[in-house]
Amino acid sequence: MSLHFVDKLPVFGYREIDGFELAFAWIWRQSALRVTFVETEPALIGRVTHLDGLPRLVAAPDNLAWLHQDDPARTLAVLDFATDLWRRKDSIIRTCDG
């Protein structure tokens, strides 16, 4: 697996949610992932924090409407994928070429 970067942060994974490709990048030395749209502006969706405990999504103000705060399906999809990536981080790091 090749290592890619978004805003100088290593990307742990990509996921399509409701027709949009999202990138999940590790925030160095933190139990958090930065979530961005791959091809849409404004790109920042937010950060998934507290991945070693009870994960939560800290949403960026520009994309609150996309997350449908009144309908948690997208937020839950982002949290589920981020949590899965975080559990597999050691394996992801070991298999990277970069």
PDB file of C-alpha atoms in Angstrom:
ATOM      1  CA  MET A   1       0.000   0.000   0.000  1.00  0.00           C
ATOM      2  CA  SER A   2       1.344   3.439  -0.909  1.00  0.00           C
ATOM      3  CA  LEU A   3       1.160   6.222   1.614  1.00  0.00           C
ATOM      4  CA  HIS A   4      -0.748   9.329   0.524  1.00  0.00           C
ATOM      5  CA  PHE A   5      -0.957  12.683   2.292  1.00  0.00           C
ATOM      6  CA  VAL A   6      -3.681  15.304   2.679  1.00  0.00           C
ATOM      7  CA  ASP A   7      -2.490  18.652   4.047  1.00  0.00           C
ATOM      8  CA  LYS A   8       0.797  16.975   5.116  1.00  0.00           C
ATOM      9  CA  LEU A   9      -1.064  14.330   7.151  1.00  0.00           C
ATOM     10  CA  PRO A  10      -0.857  10.588   6.291  1.00  0.00           C
ATOM     11  CA  VAL A  11      -4.116   9.176   4.938  1.00  0.00           C
ATOM     12  CA  PHE A  12      -5.179   5.957   6.652  1.00  0.00           C
ATOM     13  CA  GLY A  13      -8.139   5.309   4.359  1.00  0.00           C
ATOM     14  CA  TYR A  14     -10.801   6.472   1.942  1.00  0.00           C
ATOM     15  CA  ARG A  15     -14.538   5.817   2.061  1.00  0.00           C
ATOM     16  CA  GLU A  16     -17.469   6.798  -0.138  1.00  0.00           C
ATOM     17  CA  ILE A  17     -20.449   8.029   1.843  1.00  0.00           C
ATOM     18  CA  ASP A  18     -23.608   9.122   0.011  1.00  0.00           C
ATOM     19  CA  GLY A  19     -21.763   9.684  -3.263  1.00  0.00           C
ATOM     20  CA  PHE A  20     -18.842  11.666  -1.819  1.00  0.00           C
ATOM     21  CA  GLU A  21     -15.304  10.309  -1.455  1.00  0.00           C
ATOM     22  CA  LEU A  22     -13.839  11.080   1.976  1.00  0.00           C
ATOM     23  CA  ALA A  23     -10.218  10.906   3.149  1.00  0.00           C
ATOM     24  CA  PHE A  24      -9.334  10.006   6.736  1.00  0.00           C
ATOM     25  CA  ALA A  25      -5.906  11.344   7.721  1.00  0.00           C
ATOM     26  CA  TRP A  26      -4.054  10.790  10.989  1.00  0.00           C
ATOM     27  CA  ILE A  27      -3.299  13.892  13.040  1.00  0.00           C
ATOM     28  CA  TRP A  28       0.278  13.206  14.167  1.00  0.00           C
ATOM     29  CA  ARG A  29       0.712  12.051  17.793  1.00  0.00           C
ATOM     30  CA  GLN A  30      -3.018  12.309  18.532  1.00  0.00           C
ATOM     31  CA  SER A  31      -5.782   9.736  18.757  1.00  0.00           C
ATOM     32  CA  ALA A  32      -7.688  11.668  16.090  1.00  0.00           C
ATOM     33  CA  LEU A  33      -8.374  11.548  12.358  1.00  0.00           C
ATOM     34  CA  ARG A  34      -9.008  14.560  10.116  1.00  0.00           C
ATOM     35  CA  VAL A  35     -11.868  13.949   7.684  1.00  0.00           C
ATOM     36  CA  THR A  36     -12.010  15.772   4.338  1.00  0.00           C
ATOM     37  CA  PHE A  37     -13.825  15.564   1.031  1.00  0.00           C
ATOM     38  CA  VAL A  38     -11.478  14.373  -1.720  1.00  0.00           C
ATOM     39  CA  GLU A  39     -12.934  16.505  -4.537  1.00  0.00           C
ATOM     40  CA  THR A  40     -15.359  18.996  -2.974  1.00  0.00           C
ATOM     41  CA  GLU A  41     -14.757  22.464  -1.526  1.00  0.00           C
ATOM     42  CA  PRO A  42     -14.763  23.417   1.257  1.00  0.00           C
ATOM     43  CA  ALA A  43     -12.926  20.169   1.903  1.00  0.00           C
ATOM     44  CA  LEU A  44     -12.804  19.944   5.703  1.00  0.00           C
ATOM     45  CA  ILE A  45     -15.633  17.941   7.264  1.00  0.00           C
ATOM     46  CA  GLY A  46     -14.116  17.799  10.726  1.00  0.00           C
ATOM     47  CA  ARG A  47     -12.093  15.662  13.102  1.00  0.00           C
ATOM     48  CA  VAL A  48     -12.912  12.397  14.801  1.00  0.00           C
ATOM     49  CA  THR A  49     -11.370  12.688  18.254  1.00  0.00           C
ATOM     50  CA  HIS A  50     -11.003  10.491  21.337  1.00  0.00           C
ATOM     51  CA  LEU A  51     -10.465   7.370  19.229  1.00  0.00           C
ATOM     52  CA  ASP A  52      -8.854   5.586  22.193  1.00  0.00           C
ATOM     53  CA  GLY A  53     -12.023   6.072  24.250  1.00  0.00           C
ATOM     54  CA  LEU A  54     -15.440   7.299  23.178  1.00  0.00           C
ATOM     55  CA  PRO A  55     -15.032   8.686  19.635  1.00  0.00           C
ATOM     56  CA  ARG A  56     -16.826  11.852  18.657  1.00  0.00           C
ATOM     57  CA  LEU A  57     -17.007  13.946  15.510  1.00  0.00           C
ATOM     58  CA  VAL A  58     -16.073  17.603  15.827  1.00  0.00           C
ATOM     59  CA  ALA A  59     -17.672  19.018  12.682  1.00  0.00           C
ATOM     60  CA  ALA A  60     -16.343  21.937  10.676  1.00  0.00           C
ATOM     61  CA  PRO A  61     -18.927  24.739  10.411  1.00  0.00           C
ATOM     62  CA  ASP A  62     -18.824  24.831   6.590  1.00  0.00           C
ATOM     63  CA  ASN A  63     -20.082  21.258   6.218  1.00  0.00           C
ATOM     64  CA  LEU A  64     -22.663  20.920   8.971  1.00  0.00           C
ATOM     65  CA  ALA A  65     -25.438  20.783   6.388  1.00  0.00           C
ATOM     66  CA  TRP A  66     -23.804  17.818   4.616  1.00  0.00           C
ATOM     67  CA  LEU A  67     -23.578  15.895   7.871  1.00  0.00           C
ATOM     68  CA  HIS A  68     -27.360  16.297   8.420  1.00  0.00           C
ATOM     69  CA  GLN A  69     -27.122  16.945  12.137  1.00  0.00           C
ATOM     70  CA  ASP A  70     -30.832  16.087  12.452  1.00  0.00           C
ATOM     71  CA  ASP A  71     -30.291  12.717  10.679  1.00  0.00           C
ATOM     72  CA  PRO A  72     -27.296  10.898  12.176  1.00  0.00           C
ATOM     73  CA  ALA A  73     -26.708   8.400   9.314  1.00  0.00           C
ATOM     74  CA  ARG A  74     -23.758  10.259   7.739  1.00  0.00           C
ATOM     75  CA  THR A  75     -22.219  11.136  11.093  1.00  0.00           C
ATOM     76  CA  LEU A  76     -22.471   7.503  12.193  1.00  0.00           C
ATOM     77  CA  ALA A  77     -20.916   6.306   8.923  1.00  0.00           C
ATOM     78  CA  VAL A  78     -17.960   8.684   9.427  1.00  0.00           C
ATOM     79  CA  LEU A  79     -17.533   7.604  13.060  1.00  0.00           C
ATOM     80  CA  ASP A  80     -17.790   3.886  12.251  1.00  0.00           C
ATOM     81  CA  PHE A  81     -15.171   4.027   9.519  1.00  0.00           C
ATOM     82  CA  ALA A  82     -12.809   6.207  11.578  1.00  0.00           C
ATOM     83  CA  THR A  83     -13.087   3.806  14.523  1.00  0.00           C
ATOM     84  CA  ASP A  84     -12.404   0.825  12.262  1.00  0.00           C
ATOM     85  CA  LEU A  85      -9.331   2.532  10.771  1.00  0.00           C
ATOM     86  CA  TRP A  86      -8.028   3.427  14.224  1.00  0.00           C
ATOM     87  CA  ARG A  87      -8.329  -0.198  15.386  1.00  0.00           C
ATOM     88  CA  ARG A  88      -6.311  -1.286  12.331  1.00  0.00           C
ATOM     89  CA  LYS A  89      -3.724   1.554  12.461  1.00  0.00           C
ATOM     90  CA  ASP A  90      -0.767  -0.657  13.415  1.00  0.00           C
ATOM     91  CA  SER A  91      -1.444  -2.966  10.490  1.00  0.00           C
ATOM     92  CA  ILE A  92      -1.945  -0.013   8.132  1.00  0.00           C
ATOM     93  CA  ILE A  93       1.372   1.535   9.181  1.00  0.00           C
ATOM     94  CA  ARG A  94       3.272  -1.771   8.824  1.00  0.00           C
ATOM     95  CA  THR A  95       2.023  -2.380   5.276  1.00  0.00           C
ATOM     96  CA  CYS A  96       2.759   1.121   3.900  1.00  0.00           C
ATOM     97  CA  ASP A  97       5.442   1.804   1.314  1.00  0.00           C
ATOM     98  CA  GLY A  98       6.460   5.297   2.140  1.00  0.00           C
TER      99      GLY A  98
END
